Coordinates of C-alpha atoms and ligand atoms in Angstrom, one line a residue:
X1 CA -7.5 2.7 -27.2
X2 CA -5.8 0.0 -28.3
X3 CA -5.5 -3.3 -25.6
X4 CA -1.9 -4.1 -25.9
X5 CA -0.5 -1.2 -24.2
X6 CA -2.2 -2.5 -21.4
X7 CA -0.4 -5.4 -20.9
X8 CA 2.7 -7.2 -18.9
X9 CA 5.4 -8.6 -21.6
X10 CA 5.7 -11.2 -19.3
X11 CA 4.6 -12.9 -15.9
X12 CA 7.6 -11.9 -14.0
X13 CA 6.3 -8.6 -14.8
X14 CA 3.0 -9.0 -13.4
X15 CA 5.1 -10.6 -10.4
X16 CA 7.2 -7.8 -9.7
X17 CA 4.8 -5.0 -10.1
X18 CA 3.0 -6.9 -7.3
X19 CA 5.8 -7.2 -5.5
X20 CA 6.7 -3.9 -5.9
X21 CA 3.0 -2.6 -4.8
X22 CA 3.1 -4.5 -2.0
X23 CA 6.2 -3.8 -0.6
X24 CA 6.1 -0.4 0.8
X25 CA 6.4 1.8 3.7
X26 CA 4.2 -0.2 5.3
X27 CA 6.8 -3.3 5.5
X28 CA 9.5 -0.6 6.9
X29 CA 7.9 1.4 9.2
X30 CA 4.8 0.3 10.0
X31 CA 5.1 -3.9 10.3
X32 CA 8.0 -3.4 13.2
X33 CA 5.8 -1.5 15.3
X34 CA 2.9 -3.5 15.4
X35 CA 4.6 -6.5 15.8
X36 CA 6.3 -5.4 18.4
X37 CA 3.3 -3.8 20.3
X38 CA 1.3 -6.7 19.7
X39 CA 2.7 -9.2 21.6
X40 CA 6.2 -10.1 19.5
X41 CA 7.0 -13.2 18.7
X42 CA 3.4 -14.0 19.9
X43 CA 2.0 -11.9 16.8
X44 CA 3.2 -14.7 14.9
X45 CA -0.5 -17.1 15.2
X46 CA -2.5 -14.3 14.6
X47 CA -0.3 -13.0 11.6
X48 CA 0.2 -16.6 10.2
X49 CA -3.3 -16.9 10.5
X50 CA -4.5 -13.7 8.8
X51 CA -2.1 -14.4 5.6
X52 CA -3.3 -17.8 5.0
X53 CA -7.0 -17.6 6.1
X54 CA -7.5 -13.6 4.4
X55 CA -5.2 -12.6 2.5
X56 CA -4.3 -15.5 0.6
X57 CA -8.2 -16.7 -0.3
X58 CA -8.6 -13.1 -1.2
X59 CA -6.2 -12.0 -3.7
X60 CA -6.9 -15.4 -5.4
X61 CA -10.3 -14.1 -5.5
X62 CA -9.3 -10.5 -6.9
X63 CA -6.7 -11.9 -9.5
X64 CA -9.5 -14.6 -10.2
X65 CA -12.5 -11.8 -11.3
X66 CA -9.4 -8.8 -12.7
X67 CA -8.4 -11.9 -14.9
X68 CA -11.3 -13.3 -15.8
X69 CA -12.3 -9.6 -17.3
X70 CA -9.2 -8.1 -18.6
X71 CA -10.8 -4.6 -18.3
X72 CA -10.6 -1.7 -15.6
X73 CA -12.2 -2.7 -12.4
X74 CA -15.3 0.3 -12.8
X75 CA -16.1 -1.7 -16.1
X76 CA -16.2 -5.0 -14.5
X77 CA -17.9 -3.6 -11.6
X78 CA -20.4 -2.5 -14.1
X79 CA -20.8 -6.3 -15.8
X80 CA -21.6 -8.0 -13.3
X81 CA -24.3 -5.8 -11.9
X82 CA -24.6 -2.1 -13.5
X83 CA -26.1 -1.2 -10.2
X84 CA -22.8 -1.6 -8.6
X85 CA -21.0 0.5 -11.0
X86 CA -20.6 3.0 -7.5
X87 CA -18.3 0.5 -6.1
X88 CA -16.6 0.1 -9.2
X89 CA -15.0 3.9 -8.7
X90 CA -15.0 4.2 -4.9
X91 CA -11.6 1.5 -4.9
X92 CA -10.2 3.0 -7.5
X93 CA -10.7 6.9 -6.6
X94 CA -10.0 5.8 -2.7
X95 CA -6.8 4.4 -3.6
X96 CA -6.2 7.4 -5.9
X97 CA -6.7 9.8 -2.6
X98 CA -3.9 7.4 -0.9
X99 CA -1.3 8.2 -3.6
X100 CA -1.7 11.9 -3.1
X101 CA -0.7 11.7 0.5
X102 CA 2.0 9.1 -0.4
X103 CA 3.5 11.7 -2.6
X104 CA 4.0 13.9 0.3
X105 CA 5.8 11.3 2.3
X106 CA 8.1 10.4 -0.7
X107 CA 9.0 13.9 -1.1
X108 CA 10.1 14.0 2.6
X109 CA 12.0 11.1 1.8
X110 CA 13.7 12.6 -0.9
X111 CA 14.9 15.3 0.6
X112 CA 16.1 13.1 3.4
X113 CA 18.2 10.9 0.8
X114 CA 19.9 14.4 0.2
X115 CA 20.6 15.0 3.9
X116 CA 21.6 12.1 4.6
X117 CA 24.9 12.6 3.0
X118 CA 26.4 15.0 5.2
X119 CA 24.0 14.2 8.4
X120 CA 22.1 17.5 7.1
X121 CA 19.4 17.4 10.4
X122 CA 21.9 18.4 12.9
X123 CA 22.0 17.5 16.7
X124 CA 18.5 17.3 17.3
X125 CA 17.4 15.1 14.2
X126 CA 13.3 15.3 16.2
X127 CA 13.6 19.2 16.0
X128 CA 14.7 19.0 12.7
X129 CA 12.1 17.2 11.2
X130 CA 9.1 18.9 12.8
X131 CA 9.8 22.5 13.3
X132 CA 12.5 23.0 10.4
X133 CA 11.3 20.7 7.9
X134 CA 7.3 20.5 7.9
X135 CA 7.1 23.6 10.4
X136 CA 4.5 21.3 11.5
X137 CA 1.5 22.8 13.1
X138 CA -1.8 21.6 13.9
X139 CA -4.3 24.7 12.8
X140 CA -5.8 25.0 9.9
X141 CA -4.2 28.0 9.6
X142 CA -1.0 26.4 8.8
X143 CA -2.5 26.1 5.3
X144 CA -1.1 29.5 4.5
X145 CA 2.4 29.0 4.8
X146 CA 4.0 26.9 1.9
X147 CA 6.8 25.3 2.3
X148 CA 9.0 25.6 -0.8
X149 CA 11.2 22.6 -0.2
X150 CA 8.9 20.0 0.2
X151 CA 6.8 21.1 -2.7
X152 CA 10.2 21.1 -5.1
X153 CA 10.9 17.2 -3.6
X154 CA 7.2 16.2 -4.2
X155 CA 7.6 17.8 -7.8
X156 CA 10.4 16.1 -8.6
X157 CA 8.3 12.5 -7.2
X158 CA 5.5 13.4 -9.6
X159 CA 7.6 13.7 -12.7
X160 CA 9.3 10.3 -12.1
X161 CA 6.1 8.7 -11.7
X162 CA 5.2 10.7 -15.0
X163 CA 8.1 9.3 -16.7
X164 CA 7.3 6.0 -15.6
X165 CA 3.6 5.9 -15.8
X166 CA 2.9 7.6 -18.9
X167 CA 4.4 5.1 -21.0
X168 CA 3.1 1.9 -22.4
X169 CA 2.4 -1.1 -19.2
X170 CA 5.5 -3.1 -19.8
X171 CA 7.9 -0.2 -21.4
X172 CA 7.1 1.4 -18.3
X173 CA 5.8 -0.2 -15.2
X174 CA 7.1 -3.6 -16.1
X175 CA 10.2 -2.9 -16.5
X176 CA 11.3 -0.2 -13.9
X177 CA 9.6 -3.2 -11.4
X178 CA 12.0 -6.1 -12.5
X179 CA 14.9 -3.7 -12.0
X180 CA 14.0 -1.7 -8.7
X181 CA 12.4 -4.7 -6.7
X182 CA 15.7 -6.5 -6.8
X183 CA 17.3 -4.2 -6.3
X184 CA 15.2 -3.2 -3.4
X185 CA 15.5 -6.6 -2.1
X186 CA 19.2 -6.4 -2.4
X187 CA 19.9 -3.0 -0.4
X188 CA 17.5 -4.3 2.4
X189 CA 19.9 -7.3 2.6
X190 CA 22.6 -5.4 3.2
X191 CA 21.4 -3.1 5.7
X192 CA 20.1 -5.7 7.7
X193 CA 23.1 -8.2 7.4
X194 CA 24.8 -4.6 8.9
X195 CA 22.7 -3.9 11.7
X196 CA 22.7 -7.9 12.7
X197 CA 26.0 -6.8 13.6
X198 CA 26.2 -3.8 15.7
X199 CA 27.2 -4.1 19.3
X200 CA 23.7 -4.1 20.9
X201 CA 21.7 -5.4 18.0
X202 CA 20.8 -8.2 20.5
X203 CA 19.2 -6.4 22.5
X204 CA 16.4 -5.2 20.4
X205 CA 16.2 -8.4 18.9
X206 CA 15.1 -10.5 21.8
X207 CA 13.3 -7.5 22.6
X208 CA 11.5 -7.8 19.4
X209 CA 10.8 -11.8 19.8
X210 CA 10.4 -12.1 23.4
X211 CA 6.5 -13.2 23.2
X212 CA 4.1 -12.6 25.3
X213 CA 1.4 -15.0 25.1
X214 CA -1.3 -13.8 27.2
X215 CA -1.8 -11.4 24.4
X216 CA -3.1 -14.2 22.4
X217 CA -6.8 -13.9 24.1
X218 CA -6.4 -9.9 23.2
X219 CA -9.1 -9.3 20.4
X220 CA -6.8 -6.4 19.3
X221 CA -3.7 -8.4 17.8
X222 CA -6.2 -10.3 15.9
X223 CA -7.7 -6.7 14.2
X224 CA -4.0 -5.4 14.2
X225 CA -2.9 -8.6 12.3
X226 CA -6.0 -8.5 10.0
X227 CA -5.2 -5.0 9.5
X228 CA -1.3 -5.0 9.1
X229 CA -1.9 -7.6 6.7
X230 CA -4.5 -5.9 4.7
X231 CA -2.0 -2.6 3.9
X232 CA 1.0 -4.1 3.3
X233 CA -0.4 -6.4 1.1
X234 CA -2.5 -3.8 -0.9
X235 CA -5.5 -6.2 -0.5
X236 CA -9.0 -5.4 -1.8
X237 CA -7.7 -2.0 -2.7
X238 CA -8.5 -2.9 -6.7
X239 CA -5.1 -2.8 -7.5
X240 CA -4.3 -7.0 -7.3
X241 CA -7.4 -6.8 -9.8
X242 CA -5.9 -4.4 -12.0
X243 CA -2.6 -5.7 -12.4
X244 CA -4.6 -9.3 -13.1
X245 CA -6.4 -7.9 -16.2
X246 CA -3.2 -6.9 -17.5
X247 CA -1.8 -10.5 -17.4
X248 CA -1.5 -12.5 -20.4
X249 CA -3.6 -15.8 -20.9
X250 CA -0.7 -18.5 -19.2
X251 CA -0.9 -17.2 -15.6
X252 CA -1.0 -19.7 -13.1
X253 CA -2.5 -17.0 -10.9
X254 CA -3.0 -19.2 -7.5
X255 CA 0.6 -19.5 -7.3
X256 CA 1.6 -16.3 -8.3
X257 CA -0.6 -15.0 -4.8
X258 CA 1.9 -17.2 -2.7
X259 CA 4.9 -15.7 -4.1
X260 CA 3.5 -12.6 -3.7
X261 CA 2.6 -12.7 -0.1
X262 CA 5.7 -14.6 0.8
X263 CA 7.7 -12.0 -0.9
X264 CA 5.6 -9.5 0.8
X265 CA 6.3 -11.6 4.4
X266 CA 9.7 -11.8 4.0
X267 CA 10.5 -8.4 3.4
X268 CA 8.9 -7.3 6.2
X269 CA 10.7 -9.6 9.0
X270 CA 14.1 -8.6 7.5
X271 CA 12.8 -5.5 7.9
X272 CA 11.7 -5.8 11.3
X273 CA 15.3 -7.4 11.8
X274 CA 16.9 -4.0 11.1
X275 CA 15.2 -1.8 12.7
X276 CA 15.1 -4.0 16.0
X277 CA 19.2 -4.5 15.8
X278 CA 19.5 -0.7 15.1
X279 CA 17.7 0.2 18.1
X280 CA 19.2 -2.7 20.3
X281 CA 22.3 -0.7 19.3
X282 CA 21.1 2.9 20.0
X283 CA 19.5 1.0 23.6
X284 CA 23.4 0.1 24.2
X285 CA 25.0 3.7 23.3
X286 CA 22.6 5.8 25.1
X287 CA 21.0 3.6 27.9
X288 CA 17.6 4.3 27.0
X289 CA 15.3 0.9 27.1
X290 CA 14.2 0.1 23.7
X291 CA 10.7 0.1 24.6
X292 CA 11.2 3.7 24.8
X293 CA 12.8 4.1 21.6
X294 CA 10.1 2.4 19.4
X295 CA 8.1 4.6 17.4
X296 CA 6.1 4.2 14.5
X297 CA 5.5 5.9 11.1
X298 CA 7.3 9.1 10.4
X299 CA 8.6 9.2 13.5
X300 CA 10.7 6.2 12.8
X301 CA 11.9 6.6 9.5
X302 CA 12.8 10.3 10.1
X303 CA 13.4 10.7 13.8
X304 CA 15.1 7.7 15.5
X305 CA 16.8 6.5 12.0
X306 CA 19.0 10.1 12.1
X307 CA 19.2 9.9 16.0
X308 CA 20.7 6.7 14.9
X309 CA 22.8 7.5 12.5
X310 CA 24.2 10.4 14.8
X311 CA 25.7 7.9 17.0
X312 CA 26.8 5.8 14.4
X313 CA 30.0 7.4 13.4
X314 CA 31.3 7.2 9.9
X315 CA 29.1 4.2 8.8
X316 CA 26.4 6.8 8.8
X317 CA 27.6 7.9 5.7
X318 CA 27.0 4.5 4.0
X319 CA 24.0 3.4 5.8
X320 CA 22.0 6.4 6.3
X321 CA 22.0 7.1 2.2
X322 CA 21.1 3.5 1.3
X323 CA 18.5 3.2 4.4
X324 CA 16.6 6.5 3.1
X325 CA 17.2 5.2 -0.5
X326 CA 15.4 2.2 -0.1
X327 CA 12.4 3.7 1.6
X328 CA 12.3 5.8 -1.3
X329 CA 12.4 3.0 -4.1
X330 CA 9.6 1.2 -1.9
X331 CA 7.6 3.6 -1.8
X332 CA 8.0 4.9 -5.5
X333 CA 7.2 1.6 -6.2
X334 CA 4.1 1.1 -4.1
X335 CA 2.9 4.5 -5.6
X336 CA 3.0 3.7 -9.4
X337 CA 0.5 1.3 -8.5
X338 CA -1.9 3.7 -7.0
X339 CA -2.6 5.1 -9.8
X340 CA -3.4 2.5 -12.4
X341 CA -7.1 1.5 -10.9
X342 CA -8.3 4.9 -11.6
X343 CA -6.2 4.9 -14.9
X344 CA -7.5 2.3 -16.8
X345 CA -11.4 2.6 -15.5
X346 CA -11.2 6.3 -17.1
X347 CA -8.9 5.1 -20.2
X348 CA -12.2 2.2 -20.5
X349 CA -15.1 4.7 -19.7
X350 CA -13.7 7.8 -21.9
X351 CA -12.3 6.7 -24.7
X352 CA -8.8 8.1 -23.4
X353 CA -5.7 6.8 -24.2
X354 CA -2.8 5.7 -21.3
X355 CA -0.7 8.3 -22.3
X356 CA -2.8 11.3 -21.8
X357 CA -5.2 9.7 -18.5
X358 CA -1.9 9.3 -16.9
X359 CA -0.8 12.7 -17.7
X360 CA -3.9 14.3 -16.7
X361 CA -4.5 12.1 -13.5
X362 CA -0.7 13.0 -12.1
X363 CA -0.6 16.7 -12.7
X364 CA -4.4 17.0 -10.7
X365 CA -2.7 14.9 -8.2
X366 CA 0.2 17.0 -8.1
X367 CA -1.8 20.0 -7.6
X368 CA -4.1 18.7 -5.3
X369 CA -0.7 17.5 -3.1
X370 CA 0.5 20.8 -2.8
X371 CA -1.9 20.9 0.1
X372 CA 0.7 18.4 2.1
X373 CA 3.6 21.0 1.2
X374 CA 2.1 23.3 3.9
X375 CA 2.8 23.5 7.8
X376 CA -0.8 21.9 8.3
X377 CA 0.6 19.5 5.6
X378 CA 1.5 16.7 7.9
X379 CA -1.6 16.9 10.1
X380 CA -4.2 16.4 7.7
X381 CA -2.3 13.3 6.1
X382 CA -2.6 11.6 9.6
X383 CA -6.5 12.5 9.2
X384 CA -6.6 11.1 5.6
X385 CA -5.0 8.2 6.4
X386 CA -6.9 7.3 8.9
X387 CA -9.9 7.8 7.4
X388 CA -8.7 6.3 4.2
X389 CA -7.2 2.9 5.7
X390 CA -9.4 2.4 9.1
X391 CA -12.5 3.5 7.2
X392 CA -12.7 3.4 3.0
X393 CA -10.7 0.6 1.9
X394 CA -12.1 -1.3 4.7
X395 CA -15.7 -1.1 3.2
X396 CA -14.3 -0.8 -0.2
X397 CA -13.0 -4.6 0.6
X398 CA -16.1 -5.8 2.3
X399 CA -18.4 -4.5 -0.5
X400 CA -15.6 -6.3 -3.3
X401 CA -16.2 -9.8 -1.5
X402 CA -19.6 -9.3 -1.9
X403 CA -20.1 -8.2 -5.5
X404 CA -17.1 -10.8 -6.5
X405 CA -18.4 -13.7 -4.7
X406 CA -21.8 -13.4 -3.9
X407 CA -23.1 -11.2 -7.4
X408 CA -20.6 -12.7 -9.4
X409 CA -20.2 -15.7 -8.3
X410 CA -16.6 -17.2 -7.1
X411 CA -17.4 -20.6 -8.0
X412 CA -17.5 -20.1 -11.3
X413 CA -13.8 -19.6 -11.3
X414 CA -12.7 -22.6 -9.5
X415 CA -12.3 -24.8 -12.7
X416 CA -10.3 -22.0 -14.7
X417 CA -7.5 -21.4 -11.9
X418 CA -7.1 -25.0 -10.4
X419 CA -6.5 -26.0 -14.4
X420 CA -3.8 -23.5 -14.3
X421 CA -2.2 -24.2 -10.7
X422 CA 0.6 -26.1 -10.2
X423 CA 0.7 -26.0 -6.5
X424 CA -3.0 -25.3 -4.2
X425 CA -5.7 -26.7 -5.8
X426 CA -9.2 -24.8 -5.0
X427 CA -12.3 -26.4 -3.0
X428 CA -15.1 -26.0 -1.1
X429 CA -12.8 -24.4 1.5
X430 CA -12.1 -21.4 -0.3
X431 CA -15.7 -20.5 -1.1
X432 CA -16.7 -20.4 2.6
X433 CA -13.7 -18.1 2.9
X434 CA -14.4 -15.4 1.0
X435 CA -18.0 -15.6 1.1
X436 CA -18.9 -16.3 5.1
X437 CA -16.3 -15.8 6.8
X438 CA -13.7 -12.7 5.2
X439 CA -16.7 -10.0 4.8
X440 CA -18.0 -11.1 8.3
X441 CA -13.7 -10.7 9.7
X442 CA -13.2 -8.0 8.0
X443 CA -16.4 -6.1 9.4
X444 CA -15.7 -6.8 12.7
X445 CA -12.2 -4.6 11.9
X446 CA -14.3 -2.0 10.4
X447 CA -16.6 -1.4 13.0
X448 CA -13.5 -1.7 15.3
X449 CA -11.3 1.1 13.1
X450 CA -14.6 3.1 12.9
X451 CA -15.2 3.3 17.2
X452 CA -10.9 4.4 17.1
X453 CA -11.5 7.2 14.8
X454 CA -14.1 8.2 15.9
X455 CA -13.4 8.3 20.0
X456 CA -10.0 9.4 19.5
X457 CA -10.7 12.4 16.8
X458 CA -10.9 16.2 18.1
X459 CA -13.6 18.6 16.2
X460 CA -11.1 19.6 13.7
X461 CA -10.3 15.9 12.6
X462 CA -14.1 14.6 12.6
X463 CA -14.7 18.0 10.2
X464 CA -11.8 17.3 8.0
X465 CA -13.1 13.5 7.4
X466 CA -16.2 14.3 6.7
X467 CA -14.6 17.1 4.6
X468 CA -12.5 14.0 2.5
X469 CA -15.3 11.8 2.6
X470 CA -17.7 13.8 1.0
X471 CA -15.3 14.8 -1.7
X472 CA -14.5 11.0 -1.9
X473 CA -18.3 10.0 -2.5
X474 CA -18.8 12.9 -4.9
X475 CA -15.6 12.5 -7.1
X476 CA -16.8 8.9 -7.2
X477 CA -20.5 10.2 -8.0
X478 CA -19.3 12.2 -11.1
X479 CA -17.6 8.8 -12.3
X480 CA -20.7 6.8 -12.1
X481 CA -22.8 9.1 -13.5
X482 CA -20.9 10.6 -16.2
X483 CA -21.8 9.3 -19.4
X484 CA -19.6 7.0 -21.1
X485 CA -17.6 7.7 -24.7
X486 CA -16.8 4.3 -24.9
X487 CA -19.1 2.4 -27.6
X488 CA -18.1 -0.9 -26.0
X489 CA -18.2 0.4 -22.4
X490 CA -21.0 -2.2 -21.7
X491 CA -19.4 -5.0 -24.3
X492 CA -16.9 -6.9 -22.2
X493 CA -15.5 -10.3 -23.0
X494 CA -15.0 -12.5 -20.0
X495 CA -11.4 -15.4 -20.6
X496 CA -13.0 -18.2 -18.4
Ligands
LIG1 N1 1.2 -2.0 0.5 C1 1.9 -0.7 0.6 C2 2.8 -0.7 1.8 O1 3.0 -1.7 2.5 C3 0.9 0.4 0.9 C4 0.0 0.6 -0.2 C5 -1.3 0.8 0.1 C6 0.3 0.6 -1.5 C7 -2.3 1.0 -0.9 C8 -0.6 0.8 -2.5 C9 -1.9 1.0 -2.1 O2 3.3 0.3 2.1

């Protein structure tokens, strides 16, 4: 395998692949909600406080040890304590699991970027999407009846991410993410600079900002900040750590992480700007309060967006395209980097070239997604999710801090990045960060995501986890155990 195919042409590269990781589905339908729910304009401390005191010290911390390596994460899992090697796959094959259920929601998308064009889910947009579309039901039995359409949409998502992945880092990734994330940025300008002004659009918007500040005492906008923060930022998820190793030796990595998470920030408030003035709008045409109109996840995006656009007249023609558009460049961007943890720790372990680990890895993905293009499709990705975000990554992240700063030993990177910053110099402060008092946050939000899960799952769901997890833990197993092709899978060179 030869090293330089693994690597950005640029740092603007690196940048936008970030960027483009990042910014995803959660910044369009999953930050509005939450913000919303959680107090509004009062989500602002806790949210303000989770960027700078978590997510900030932490991807510092995961560029820091992915740069410091420049090899998969498994392999520099393994350096620093072969023990560990276990953790070293969990991220990677964790985060694998999310892109096969992200397929699924990109294929809807797809297929609503089609419809959109002539308003193709009729008067009753709910209906539509439920009983026509995923013929949704909630028995296993569901699992018998394919749904053709979906599966064809999904196909046609894997083969762009073929296309894209299979190719050399910067031929490929890097530059596909300096043109979409622009342009992504772009097309969210201009739907939001529209919906500022619809009639109505004030309505949701003081809505949206009108904070309650009693909530600031509620323990749970604290974990749903923590939380938010943690998905839509792709923290801990081995990915930031990935894309590090692939950076050249100029990065001034401490203030590439505050681009990033601005980036990330700022997308998500004009985000949240949208959606609020489109449902101020939809408040105004059909008297229903907005609190009643807020929904999150799928039920935003393909629900009350096409209720919208019903009411919308002609405009609908231009803004429902671009609006389903852009989820789908988001999240076609978010997805190509789901897959490059896994990649490259098999491409380091196996002796396997880009090429053909990428090729493998998406068509066993594919197959394995064909699960989500059945009526019980739909109702298992909520359970994988869930398990996946409230449960895995969580104690995927808590088990990084302490094998990056604990086994490995953050200090020793303090030197190398401060000689590299031009803006935030490291100190003392960022070691008791992300050694006291992340893993000890970001527990508490475990333990709180495990109780939900747990208390509010049926049978079925608590036998499906446990279904995912074990196949999670014994895919992860196989990794560990497996022996290596490599010669040089235990001779790693470290940059600081
Ligand atoms: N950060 C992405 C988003 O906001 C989600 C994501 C999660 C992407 C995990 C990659 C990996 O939607």
């Amino acid at each position: 395998m030869s090293k330089d195919k693994n690597e950005w042409g640029s740092n603007l590269s690196f940048i936008f692949a970030m960027i483009g990781s990042a910014v995803g589905l959660g910044n369009i339908w999953r930050y509005p909600y939450v913000l919303y729910s959680n107090g509004g304009g009062a989500f602002y401390i806790p949210y303000i406080v989770a960027i700078f005191l978590m997510a900030i010290p932490f991807l510092i911390l995961e560029y820091g040890v992915g740069y410091n390596f420049k090899s998969s994460f498994a392999k520099a899992v393994r350096k620093i304590s072969p023990k560990w090697e276990f953790i070293g796959w969990f991220l990677p094959v964790s985060v694998f699991i999310i892109m096969i259920y992200y397929s699924a929601i990109l294929g809807w998308d797809g297929i609503y970027v089609i419809l959109s064009l002539f308003k193709g889910w009729g008067a009753d947009p709910n209906a539509y999407f439920t009983t026509s579309l995923l013929q949704a039901s909630d028995s296993y039995m569901g699992l018998t009846n394919f749904i053709p359409l979906i599966a064809v949409s999904m196909i046609v998502g894997w083969v762009i991410i073929w296309f894209i992945s299979h190719r050399d880092l910067e031929k490929g990734l890097g530059r596909v993410s300096k043109i979409l994330v622009p342009l992504l940025f772009i097309i969210m300008l201009i739907i939001v600079g529209f919906s500022l002004t619809l009639p109505g659009a004030y309505i949701g918007l003081s809505e949206l900002f009108h904070p309650d500040w009693s909530l600031l005492y509620n323990f749970d906008i604290w974990m749903a900040a923590f939380g938010q923060i943690i998905f839509s930022l792709s923290l801990g998820m081995s990915i930031a750590f990935t894309y590090a190793s692939y950076t050249r030796d100029d990065a001034d990595l401490i203030t590439n992480t505050i681009s990033i998470a601005f980036a990330n920030s700022l997308f998500e408030n004009f985000s949240a700007l949208g959606v609020f003035s489109i449902l101020g709008y939809m408040s105004l045409q059909t008297s229903v309060p907005v609190a009643d109109l807020v929904t999150q996840g799928t039920g935003l995006v393909f629900i009350a967006y096409p209720t919208v656009f019903n009411v919308l007249g002609n405009w609908a023609y231009i803004l429902g395209p671009l609006f389903f558009f852009t989820v789908y460049l988001a999240g076609l961007t978010s997805i190509l980097s789901t897959i490059e943890p896994l990649s490259f720790s098999i491409q380091n372990k196996f002796a396997l070239s880009r090429k053909k680990t990428m090729s493998i890895l998406i068509i066993v993905g594919a197959i394995i997604s064909m699960i989500y293009a059945t009526s019980f499709g739909s109702t298992i990705l909520g359970y994988v999710d869930m398990f996946i975000n409230q449960i895995a990554i969580l104690f995927g992240v808590i088990l990084e801090c302490i094998v990056f700063a604990w086994i490995f030993k953050a200090e020793k990177l303090i030197d190398f990045l401060n000689s590299k910053s031009k803006t935030i110099k490291l100190g003392k402060w960022w070691l008791l960060i992300v050694k006291y008092i992340l893993p000890t946050f970001v527990s508490i939000i475990w333990v709180g995501g495990m109780i939900d899960v747990l208390e509010g799952a049926s049978v079925q769901q608590l036998i499906f986890t446990v279904i995912v997890c074990a196949l999670l833990l014994g895919v992860t197993l196989l990794f560990t155990i497996l022996p290596a092709k490599n010669l040089d899978w235990d001779d790693i060179k470290e940059r600081t």
